[in-house]
Coordinates of C-alpha atoms in Angstrom, one line a residue:
M1 CA -20.6 -8.5 48.2
N2 CA -24.2 -7.3 46.9
I3 CA -23.6 -3.7 46.6
A4 CA -26.8 -2.4 46.0
A5 CA -28.3 -4.1 48.7
P6 CA -29.7 -1.1 51.0
I7 CA -31.7 0.4 47.9
S8 CA -33.0 -3.6 46.9
N9 CA -34.0 -4.0 50.5
L10 CA -35.6 -0.7 50.2
D11 CA -37.5 -1.8 46.9
K12 CA -38.7 -4.9 48.7
C13 CA -40.3 -3.1 51.6
S14 CA -44.0 -2.5 50.6
L15 CA -45.0 0.2 53.3
I16 CA -42.2 2.4 52.0
N17 CA -43.7 1.7 48.3
S18 CA -47.1 2.6 49.4
N19 CA -46.9 5.5 52.0
G20 CA -43.1 6.4 50.5
G21 CA -40.1 7.6 53.0
H22 CA -37.9 10.2 53.9
I23 CA -34.6 7.7 54.2
L24 CA -31.3 9.8 55.8
Y25 CA -28.4 8.2 53.6
M26 CA -24.7 8.0 55.7
F27 CA -22.6 7.6 52.9
N28 CA -18.8 6.6 53.2
E29 CA -17.4 5.0 50.4
L30 CA -17.9 6.6 47.0
D31 CA -17.9 3.8 44.9
L32 CA -21.1 2.2 46.6
Y33 CA -22.5 5.8 47.4
V34 CA -22.6 5.7 43.3
E35 CA -24.1 2.1 42.7
N36 CA -26.9 2.7 45.4
A37 CA -27.8 5.9 43.6
V38 CA -27.5 3.7 39.5
S39 CA -29.8 1.2 41.6
F40 CA -32.6 3.9 43.2
I41 CA -32.7 5.3 39.7
L42 CA -33.0 2.6 37.4
K43 CA -35.4 1.2 39.5
G44 CA -37.5 4.6 39.1
I45 CA -37.1 4.4 35.5
S46 CA -38.2 1.1 35.0
E47 CA -41.4 2.3 37.3
K48 CA -42.2 5.5 35.1
A49 CA -41.2 7.7 38.5
V50 CA -39.8 11.1 37.5
I51 CA -36.9 11.2 39.4
L52 CA -35.3 14.3 40.9
L53 CA -31.4 14.2 41.3
I54 CA -29.8 16.6 43.6
V55 CA -25.9 16.2 42.8
P56 CA -22.3 17.0 42.1
D57 CA -21.1 17.7 38.6
N58 CA -18.2 14.5 39.0
I59 CA -21.3 12.5 40.6
H60 CA -23.8 12.6 38.3
T61 CA -21.3 11.8 35.6
M62 CA -20.1 8.8 37.6
I63 CA -24.1 7.6 37.7
N64 CA -24.7 8.7 34.1
E65 CA -21.7 6.5 32.8
K66 CA -22.7 3.5 34.8
V67 CA -26.8 4.0 33.8
T68 CA -25.6 4.2 29.7
A69 CA -23.3 0.7 30.8
R70 CA -26.6 -0.7 31.3
G71 CA -28.7 -0.2 28.4
F72 CA -29.9 3.0 29.2
N73 CA -30.4 5.2 26.3
S74 CA -29.7 9.3 26.3
T75 CA -33.8 9.8 26.1
Q76 CA -34.3 8.3 29.3
L77 CA -31.9 9.8 31.0
Q78 CA -32.8 13.2 29.9
E79 CA -36.2 13.1 31.8
I80 CA -34.4 12.8 34.5
I81 CA -34.5 16.1 36.6
R82 CA -30.7 17.4 37.9
Y83 CA -29.6 20.3 39.5
C84 CA -26.0 20.9 41.6
P85 CA -26.8 21.3 45.5
E86 CA -25.1 24.5 45.3
E87 CA -27.5 26.0 42.5
F88 CA -30.9 24.1 44.7
Y89 CA -30.0 24.7 47.8
L90 CA -28.3 27.8 48.5
N91 CA -28.2 31.0 48.4
D92 CA -25.5 33.7 48.6
F93 CA -23.2 30.3 49.6
K94 CA -25.4 29.8 52.7
L95 CA -28.5 27.5 53.3
N96 CA -31.8 28.8 53.6
A97 CA -33.8 26.1 54.9
T98 CA -37.7 28.2 54.0
V99 CA -36.4 28.7 50.7
S100 CA -35.0 25.5 49.9
S101 CA -37.8 23.6 50.8
K102 CA -40.0 25.8 49.0
R103 CA -38.0 25.1 45.5
L104 CA -38.6 21.4 46.3
V105 CA -42.1 21.3 46.9
E106 CA -42.2 23.8 43.5
T107 CA -40.5 21.4 41.4
I108 CA -41.8 17.8 42.7
A109 CA -45.8 19.0 42.9
P110 CA -46.6 19.5 39.2
F111 CA -45.6 15.7 38.6
L112 CA -47.5 14.6 42.1
E113 CA -50.9 16.6 40.3
K114 CA -51.0 14.3 37.6
G115 CA -50.6 11.2 39.8
K116 CA -47.3 9.8 39.0
A117 CA -44.6 8.9 40.7
V118 CA -41.6 10.9 42.6
R119 CA -38.5 10.1 43.0
T120 CA -35.8 12.3 45.1
W121 CA -32.4 12.1 45.2
G122 CA -30.6 15.1 46.9
E123 CA -27.3 16.5 48.5
V124 CA -27.5 19.0 51.5
P125 CA -24.7 20.6 51.8
I126 CA -23.3 21.5 55.0
T127 CA -21.8 24.9 55.2
N128 CA -19.9 27.0 57.5
Q129 CA -22.3 29.5 58.7
D130 CA -23.5 30.0 62.5
N131 CA -26.7 28.4 62.3
I132 CA -26.2 26.0 60.3
L133 CA -27.8 23.4 62.8
E134 CA -31.0 24.7 63.0
M135 CA -31.3 25.5 59.2
L136 CA -30.6 21.7 58.4
R137 CA -33.2 20.6 60.9
L138 CA -36.3 23.3 59.6
Y139 CA -35.6 22.1 56.0
E140 CA -35.8 18.8 57.2
C141 CA -38.2 19.0 59.0
N142 CA -40.6 21.0 56.6
C143 CA -39.9 18.6 53.7
D144 CA -40.6 15.6 55.5
G145 CA -44.3 16.2 55.6
F146 CA -44.2 17.1 52.6
I147 CA -43.2 14.2 51.5
V148 CA -45.0 11.5 53.8
E149 CA -48.5 13.3 52.6
N150 CA -47.6 12.5 48.9
R151 CA -46.2 9.0 49.3
V152 CA -42.6 10.9 47.5
L153 CA -39.4 8.4 48.1
S154 CA -36.8 10.6 49.4
V155 CA -33.4 9.6 49.8
C156 CA -31.2 12.7 51.3
A157 CA -27.2 12.3 51.4
Y158 CA -24.8 13.2 53.5
P159 CA -20.9 12.2 53.8
A160 CA -20.8 10.1 57.4
L161 CA -17.1 11.0 58.1
T162 CA -17.3 14.7 57.6
T163 CA -20.9 15.2 59.1
P164 CA -20.6 15.9 63.0
A165 CA -22.2 13.4 64.8
Y166 CA -24.5 15.8 67.0
I167 CA -26.0 16.9 63.3
Q168 CA -26.3 13.3 62.5
N169 CA -28.2 12.5 65.8
E170 CA -30.7 15.7 64.8
L171 CA -30.9 14.6 61.3
L172 CA -32.2 11.1 62.8
K173 CA -35.2 12.8 64.3
T174 CA -36.5 13.9 61.1
H175 CA -35.8 11.0 58.7
T176 CA -38.3 8.0 58.5
H177 CA -35.3 5.2 57.9
L178 CA -31.6 5.4 58.3
M179 CA -29.7 4.0 55.7
T180 CA -25.7 3.2 55.3
D181 CA -23.9 1.9 52.6
D182 CA -24.8 -1.7 53.3
D183 CA -28.0 -1.6 55.2
V184 CA -31.1 -0.2 55.8
G185 CA -33.9 0.3 58.3
K186 CA -36.2 2.3 60.6
S187 CA -34.9 5.1 62.2
P188 CA -34.6 4.9 66.1
L189 CA -35.3 8.5 66.9
Y190 CA -38.0 9.7 64.2
N191 CA -40.7 10.8 65.8
R192 CA -43.4 13.4 64.1
E193 CA -43.5 15.1 67.5
N194 CA -39.9 16.4 66.8
H195 CA -40.3 18.6 63.9
K196 CA -41.9 21.1 66.4
F197 CA -39.7 23.7 66.6
P198 CA -37.7 24.5 69.9
T199 CA -38.4 25.5 73.3
L200 CA -36.2 28.1 74.6
E201 CA -34.5 25.8 76.9
E202 CA -34.2 23.6 73.8
F203 CA -32.4 26.2 71.7
T204 CA -30.4 26.8 74.2
R205 CA -29.3 23.5 74.5
L206 CA -28.7 23.3 70.8
Q207 CA -26.9 26.6 70.8
R208 CA -24.3 25.4 73.6
I209 CA -23.8 22.6 71.7
K210 CA -22.5 24.2 68.4
E211 CA -20.5 26.4 70.9
Q212 CA -19.2 23.4 72.4
N213 CA -18.5 22.1 68.3
Q214 CA -17.1 25.6 67.2
A215 CA -14.8 25.7 70.1
L216 CA -13.7 21.6 69.7
L217 CA -13.5 22.3 65.8
A218 CA -11.0 25.5 66.4
V219 CA -9.4 23.1 69.0
N220 CA -9.2 20.5 66.3
F221 CA -7.9 23.0 63.6
Q222 CA -5.1 23.6 65.8
L223 CA -3.9 20.6 66.6
A224 CA -4.1 19.4 62.3
N225 CA -1.8 22.4 62.3
E226 CA 0.3 20.9 65.2
N227 CA 0.6 17.9 64.0
A228 CA 1.1 18.8 60.5
I229 CA 4.2 20.8 61.7
V230 CA 5.5 18.2 63.3
K231 CA 5.0 15.8 60.7
A232 CA 7.0 17.8 58.3
K233 CA 10.2 18.2 60.7
N234 CA 9.4 14.1 60.8
E235 CA 9.7 13.9 57.5
I236 CA 13.1 16.6 57.3
I237 CA 14.4 14.2 60.3
Q238 CA 13.7 11.0 58.3
Q239 CA 15.2 12.7 54.6
S240 CA 18.4 13.8 56.6
E241 CA 19.0 10.5 57.9
L242 CA 18.5 9.1 54.8
K243 CA 20.7 10.8 52.9
L244 CA 23.1 10.7 55.9
R245 CA 22.4 6.4 55.5
T246 CA 23.3 6.6 52.4
I247 CA 26.2 9.0 52.2
I248 CA 27.6 6.5 54.8
N249 CA 26.9 3.6 52.8
E250 CA 28.7 4.8 49.7
L251 CA 31.9 5.9 51.9
P252 CA 34.5 3.4 50.1
I253 CA 35.7 2.6 54.0
P254 CA 34.3 0.3 56.6
I255 CA 31.6 2.0 59.0
I256 CA 29.8 0.5 61.7
I257 CA 27.8 1.7 64.3
R258 CA 27.4 -0.4 67.6
S259 CA 25.8 -0.2 71.5
K260 CA 27.9 -2.4 73.2
C261 CA 28.4 -5.7 71.2
K262 CA 25.1 -4.8 69.2
L263 CA 25.5 -3.9 65.4
L264 CA 22.8 -1.3 65.2
Y265 CA 23.8 -0.6 61.4
V266 CA 26.9 -1.6 59.2
N267 CA 27.5 -0.1 55.8
E268 CA 28.4 -2.1 52.7
M269 CA 31.7 -2.1 52.9
A270 CA 31.9 -3.0 56.3
K271 CA 30.3 -6.2 55.2
V272 CA 32.7 -7.0 52.4
Q273 CA 35.7 -6.5 54.4
L274 CA 34.9 -7.2 57.6
D275 CA 33.2 -10.7 57.5
N276 CA 34.3 -12.2 61.1
T277 CA 31.7 -11.2 63.7
D278 CA 33.5 -12.5 66.4
H279 CA 36.6 -10.4 65.8
L280 CA 34.3 -7.7 65.8
T281 CA 33.4 -8.3 69.3
S282 CA 36.4 -8.7 70.5
F283 CA 37.8 -5.5 69.3
F284 CA 34.7 -4.1 71.0
K285 CA 35.3 -5.2 74.2
E286 CA 39.2 -4.5 73.6
Y287 CA 38.1 -0.7 72.7
D288 CA 36.0 -0.1 75.7
E289 CA 38.7 -1.4 78.2
H290 CA 41.0 0.9 76.4
L291 CA 38.7 3.9 76.1
M292 CA 38.2 3.2 80.3
E293 CA 42.0 3.4 81.0
S294 CA 42.7 6.3 78.5
H295 CA 39.7 8.3 78.6
S296 CA 40.7 8.7 74.9
S297 CA 39.1 7.9 71.3
K298 CA 42.0 8.4 69.7
V299 CA 43.4 6.6 66.0
K300 CA 44.0 3.0 67.2
E301 CA 45.9 0.6 64.6
H302 CA 44.2 -2.7 65.0
Q303 CA 44.3 -6.3 63.5
F304 CA 41.7 -8.4 61.6
I305 CA 42.1 -12.1 60.4
L306 CA 39.6 -12.8 58.3
T307 CA 37.3 -16.0 57.6
N308 CA 40.0 -16.9 54.8
G309 CA 43.0 -16.5 57.4
K310 CA 44.5 -13.5 55.6
K311 CA 45.5 -10.5 58.2
K312 CA 44.3 -7.1 57.7
Y313 CA 45.3 -4.2 59.4
F314 CA 42.9 -0.9 59.9
L315 CA 43.4 2.8 61.6
V316 CA 40.2 2.9 63.4
K317 CA 38.6 6.0 64.6
S318 CA 35.8 6.1 67.2
I319 CA 33.3 8.5 68.0
H320 CA 30.6 8.8 70.1
I321 CA 27.3 9.8 68.6
L322 CA 23.5 9.3 69.0
F323 CA 21.8 6.6 66.9
E324 CA 17.3 6.3 66.3
S325 CA 18.0 8.2 70.3
K326 CA 20.2 5.3 71.4
C327 CA 24.1 5.9 73.0
A328 CA 26.1 4.4 70.1
V329 CA 29.9 4.3 69.1
M330 CA 30.9 4.7 65.6
H331 CA 33.7 3.1 64.1
S332 CA 35.2 4.4 60.9
F333 CA 38.1 2.2 59.7
V334 CA 40.6 2.7 57.0
D335 CA 42.5 0.1 55.4
I336 CA 46.2 0.1 55.7
T337 CA 47.1 -3.7 54.9
E338 CA 48.4 -2.4 51.9
E339 CA 50.7 0.3 53.2
K340 CA 51.9 -2.3 56.0
E341 CA 52.7 -4.8 53.3
N342 CA 54.8 -2.4 51.3
E343 CA 56.5 -1.1 54.3
T344 CA 57.4 -4.9 55.2
L345 CA 59.0 -4.8 51.8
V346 CA 60.7 -1.9 52.4
I347 CA 62.3 -3.4 55.5
R348 CA 63.3 -6.7 53.8
S349 CA 64.9 -4.6 50.6
E350 CA 67.0 -2.7 53.1
K351 CA 67.7 -5.7 54.7
M352 CA 68.9 -7.5 52.0
N353 CA 70.9 -4.5 50.5
I354 CA 72.5 -4.3 53.9
A355 CA 73.1 -8.3 53.3
G356 CA 74.2 -7.3 50.2
E357 CA 76.6 -5.2 51.1
L358 CA 78.2 -7.1 53.9
A359 CA 77.8 -10.7 51.7
A360 CA 79.9 -8.8 49.1
S361 CA 82.9 -7.7 51.5
V362 CA 82.6 -11.0 53.4
A363 CA 82.9 -13.4 50.4
H364 CA 86.1 -11.2 48.7
E365 CA 87.7 -11.5 52.5
L366 CA 86.9 -15.0 52.5
R367 CA 87.7 -16.3 49.1
N368 CA 91.7 -14.8 48.7
P369 CA 92.7 -17.0 51.9
L370 CA 90.3 -20.0 51.2
T371 CA 91.8 -20.3 47.4
A372 CA 95.5 -20.3 49.2
I373 CA 94.6 -22.8 51.6
K374 CA 93.0 -25.0 49.6
G375 CA 95.8 -25.2 47.4
F376 CA 98.5 -25.8 50.2
F377 CA 95.7 -28.9 51.4
H378 CA 95.9 -29.9 48.1
V379 CA 99.6 -29.8 48.4
L380 CA 100.2 -32.0 51.7
K381 CA 97.3 -34.2 50.9
N382 CA 99.0 -35.5 47.5
S383 CA 102.5 -35.8 50.2
G384 CA 101.2 -39.1 50.5
E385 CA 101.4 -39.0 54.7
E386 CA 98.8 -41.1 56.4
K387 CA 96.7 -38.5 57.3
D388 CA 93.4 -38.2 55.3
F389 CA 90.9 -38.3 58.1
Y390 CA 91.7 -35.1 59.2
Y391 CA 92.0 -34.0 55.4
N392 CA 88.4 -35.3 54.9
I393 CA 86.8 -32.9 57.7
I394 CA 89.7 -29.6 56.4
D395 CA 88.1 -29.9 53.2
D396 CA 84.2 -30.4 54.3
E397 CA 84.6 -27.4 55.8
L398 CA 86.5 -25.3 53.5
N399 CA 84.0 -26.3 50.9
R400 CA 81.3 -25.4 53.4
I401 CA 82.9 -22.4 53.6
E402 CA 82.9 -21.9 50.0
L403 CA 79.2 -22.6 49.5
I404 CA 78.8 -19.9 52.2
S405 CA 81.0 -17.5 49.9
G406 CA 79.2 -18.3 46.9
E407 CA 75.9 -17.8 48.1
L408 CA 77.1 -14.4 49.6
L409 CA 78.2 -13.8 46.4
T410 CA 74.8 -14.8 44.5
L411 CA 73.1 -12.4 46.9
A412 CA 75.3 -9.3 46.2
K413 CA 75.7 -9.9 42.5
P414 CA 73.7 -7.0 40.5
H415 CA 70.4 -8.3 39.3
S416 CA 70.5 -9.2 35.2
E417 CA 67.4 -9.0 33.0
N418 CA 67.5 -12.1 30.7
R419 CA 64.0 -13.0 30.7
K420 CA 61.7 -15.8 28.1
D421 CA 58.9 -17.6 28.2
Y422 CA 59.0 -20.5 30.0
N423 CA 56.9 -23.5 30.9
L424 CA 56.7 -23.5 34.4
V425 CA 55.4 -26.9 34.5
Q426 CA 58.8 -28.0 32.8
L427 CA 61.0 -26.1 34.9
I428 CA 59.4 -28.0 38.0
E429 CA 59.7 -31.3 36.4
E430 CA 63.5 -30.7 35.7
V431 CA 64.1 -29.4 39.6
K432 CA 61.6 -32.8 40.5
L433 CA 63.6 -34.9 38.7
L434 CA 67.8 -33.4 39.9
L435 CA 66.1 -34.3 43.6
T436 CA 64.5 -37.1 43.2
S437 CA 68.1 -38.8 44.4
E438 CA 68.3 -37.5 47.2
S439 CA 65.0 -37.9 48.6
N440 CA 64.6 -41.3 47.5
M441 CA 67.8 -41.5 49.7
K442 CA 65.4 -40.0 53.0
S443 CA 62.2 -42.4 51.9
I444 CA 60.8 -39.5 50.4
E445 CA 58.5 -39.1 47.7
I446 CA 57.7 -36.0 45.5
I447 CA 54.5 -35.6 43.6
L448 CA 53.6 -32.9 41.3
K449 CA 49.7 -32.0 40.7
V450 CA 49.3 -29.9 38.0
D451 CA 45.8 -28.1 36.5
Q452 CA 47.3 -28.4 33.0
E453 CA 50.7 -29.2 31.0
E454 CA 51.9 -25.9 30.1
I455 CA 51.6 -22.8 32.2
Y456 CA 53.7 -20.2 31.2
L457 CA 55.4 -17.2 32.5
S458 CA 58.3 -14.6 31.7
C459 CA 61.3 -15.4 33.7
E460 CA 64.8 -16.2 34.2
N461 CA 64.7 -19.9 34.4
T462 CA 67.7 -20.5 36.0
K463 CA 66.4 -18.2 39.2
I464 CA 62.5 -19.8 39.2
K465 CA 64.7 -23.4 39.5
Q466 CA 66.9 -22.2 41.9
V467 CA 64.2 -21.0 44.0
F468 CA 62.4 -24.7 43.5
I469 CA 65.7 -26.3 44.4
N470 CA 66.0 -24.0 47.5
L471 CA 62.6 -24.6 48.6
I472 CA 62.4 -28.7 48.3
K473 CA 65.6 -29.0 49.6
N474 CA 64.5 -27.2 52.6
S475 CA 61.7 -29.7 52.7
I476 CA 63.7 -32.8 52.5
D477 CA 66.3 -31.4 54.9
A478 CA 62.7 -31.1 57.6
M479 CA 61.6 -34.7 56.8
D480 CA 63.9 -37.3 59.4
D481 CA 61.1 -39.7 59.0
G482 CA 60.5 -40.0 55.2
G483 CA 57.2 -39.1 53.9
N484 CA 55.1 -37.1 51.0
I485 CA 56.3 -33.7 49.4
V486 CA 53.3 -32.7 47.4
I487 CA 53.9 -29.7 44.9
T488 CA 50.6 -28.1 43.2
V489 CA 50.4 -26.2 40.4
G490 CA 47.3 -23.7 39.6
V491 CA 46.2 -20.9 37.4
I492 CA 43.7 -18.5 39.2
Q493 CA 42.6 -15.6 36.7
E494 CA 45.6 -14.0 36.1
T495 CA 48.1 -15.5 38.7
I496 CA 50.0 -18.7 38.5
E497 CA 50.2 -20.5 42.2
V498 CA 52.3 -22.8 43.1
Q499 CA 52.4 -24.6 46.7
V500 CA 55.4 -26.8 48.1
I501 CA 53.9 -28.8 50.7
D502 CA 56.0 -30.8 52.8
Q503 CA 55.1 -33.3 56.6
G504 CA 58.3 -31.9 57.9
C505 CA 58.8 -30.6 61.7
G506 CA 57.1 -27.4 61.0
I507 CA 57.9 -23.8 61.9
P508 CA 56.7 -22.0 64.9
E509 CA 53.8 -19.6 64.2
E510 CA 56.2 -16.9 66.4
L511 CA 59.2 -17.2 63.8
L512 CA 57.0 -17.5 60.6
D513 CA 57.7 -13.9 60.2
K514 CA 61.3 -14.1 60.2
V515 CA 61.4 -16.3 57.0
G516 CA 63.6 -15.0 54.4
E517 CA 65.0 -12.9 56.8
P518 CA 68.5 -12.6 56.3
F519 CA 71.1 -15.0 58.0
Y520 CA 67.7 -16.4 59.9
T521 CA 67.5 -20.1 59.1
T522 CA 66.1 -23.5 61.4
K523 CA 68.9 -25.8 60.1
E524 CA 72.0 -26.3 61.9
K525 CA 74.1 -25.9 59.0
G526 CA 72.3 -23.4 57.1
T527 CA 73.1 -19.3 56.9
G528 CA 69.5 -18.4 55.4
I529 CA 70.7 -16.9 52.6
G530 CA 69.1 -19.5 50.5
M531 CA 65.4 -18.5 51.6
M532 CA 66.2 -14.7 50.9
V533 CA 67.4 -14.9 47.5
C534 CA 64.2 -17.4 46.9
Y535 CA 62.4 -14.0 48.1
Q536 CA 64.4 -12.0 46.3
I537 CA 64.0 -13.6 43.2
I538 CA 60.4 -13.9 43.1
E539 CA 59.6 -10.0 44.1
N540 CA 62.3 -9.4 41.6
H541 CA 59.4 -11.2 38.9
G542 CA 56.6 -9.5 40.2
G543 CA 55.5 -12.2 42.6
S544 CA 55.2 -13.3 45.9
I545 CA 55.6 -16.0 48.8
E546 CA 53.8 -16.6 51.7
V547 CA 54.4 -19.3 54.3
D548 CA 52.1 -21.3 56.5
S549 CA 53.3 -23.7 58.7
K550 CA 52.2 -25.8 61.9
V551 CA 55.2 -27.7 64.5
D552 CA 55.1 -31.4 64.2
V553 CA 52.4 -31.2 60.9
G554 CA 54.6 -29.5 58.0
T555 CA 55.1 -26.4 56.2
T556 CA 53.3 -25.1 53.1
F557 CA 55.2 -22.4 50.9
T558 CA 52.8 -20.5 48.1
I559 CA 54.4 -18.8 45.2
R560 CA 51.8 -16.6 43.2
L561 CA 53.6 -15.1 40.1
P562 CA 51.8 -13.3 37.2
R563 CA 50.9 -15.2 34.4
L564 CA 52.0 -15.0 30.6
M565 CA 48.9 -14.2 28.8

């Protein structure tokens, strides 16, 4: 874009160059204003014209920098006559049209008498005085006649954004041309007849316009103050909201603000811990239904199932708020999953203690008579009478009672700590070898998959082997139609994860929580003590057991133990 186009058009106009011109420049952009002023000055220097420049100090500095950058020296710049607008136009901070127009004539008249061309560029200040319109009009009328008669090229610059429209309208009547930042043309209202002093009616009209303008200025000032107050209040509200959002976002608990089922705000912790939108929607509906029934927003306990299948428990506190001018509900969630797990462990521990005490008493009561019965039984058996069938049945049942008694005593024994470092893969290999013949009899293949051949942990090897013997034997018992038992061993960071996956009959979902409880079993001749012992051994080794099962599909036991680093 050629930002000097208006001045270039002036210079190309032969009529203006020959007759001079009184140009009204209503500018908007400071950069374009300076560029136009520079072009005006450079053209004057090239024509060896006298240049009168009446601009503020900052504008003068910018003009000098641009003129110097275009190759003109300081000597040429010194030939420019320069004044500050306040110094040239004002007396006691007010515009006096007669004095100002006289000063302009006295400044350039000597050069005109010598036959020199003259260019002037000035900014007339619009002061806050009651008669500013009359003063501007009178000043421009006085100057216009002199400028046109002496063929002076004069630019009078006014800021378009801050000069009232009624003043611009009057100025158009006293200037031959109108120029903007990027265009120039003849003034549509210019007429020498306009230079006559106004009649009483005209003066009254102008006075009324001035009063209206002053009233509008007062209203505008009041509105500006009110707008500033509203803006300040809005900024305070925005800052408060930003602080509140920051605080909520940094809270170590999930926070959700919603309207019906639409999420309005979710803090970072909620994004991390509550990743299932469907379950949130279900919770919202359940909450709303409960609220309608009880008219209460007490703390509630709620269970979420995450996308990875894990269960999380939360205490939920809900309050009704206004959020972004909308009625909304804010839910805060406190994760109590760990407390729930600890509570489960405590209950299980208490059950195991009770079972241990019961086991000790029952085992001791059973063992003594069993020993005597077995002794007499073998005496009768060796007597040679043909009662083998009955003896075999009695022998099997006595062995079963003895097995139960042994398991009860195992459960009741105090825990000894005799741990060493063992390769878990090797321990499972030994268990697999031990049970291979039993599994082959039922057409079951035991498959072991490992990430690495050596994975060490600190443990009591016999007890860890007992766990896997129990789990694999349970899987064999559950698979009547053959199939595969897959054992996977892997490492996840500092944890060893072992899965025993079978293709058995499965366990109903409602009974999964009972697995590991004393005397609970799905087997016809089981006691439930074996699984209880497994849980006890793994927990004593700082690990955990999880079970997942589907009826007619199979069961997966997941054991996690701390890895030896």
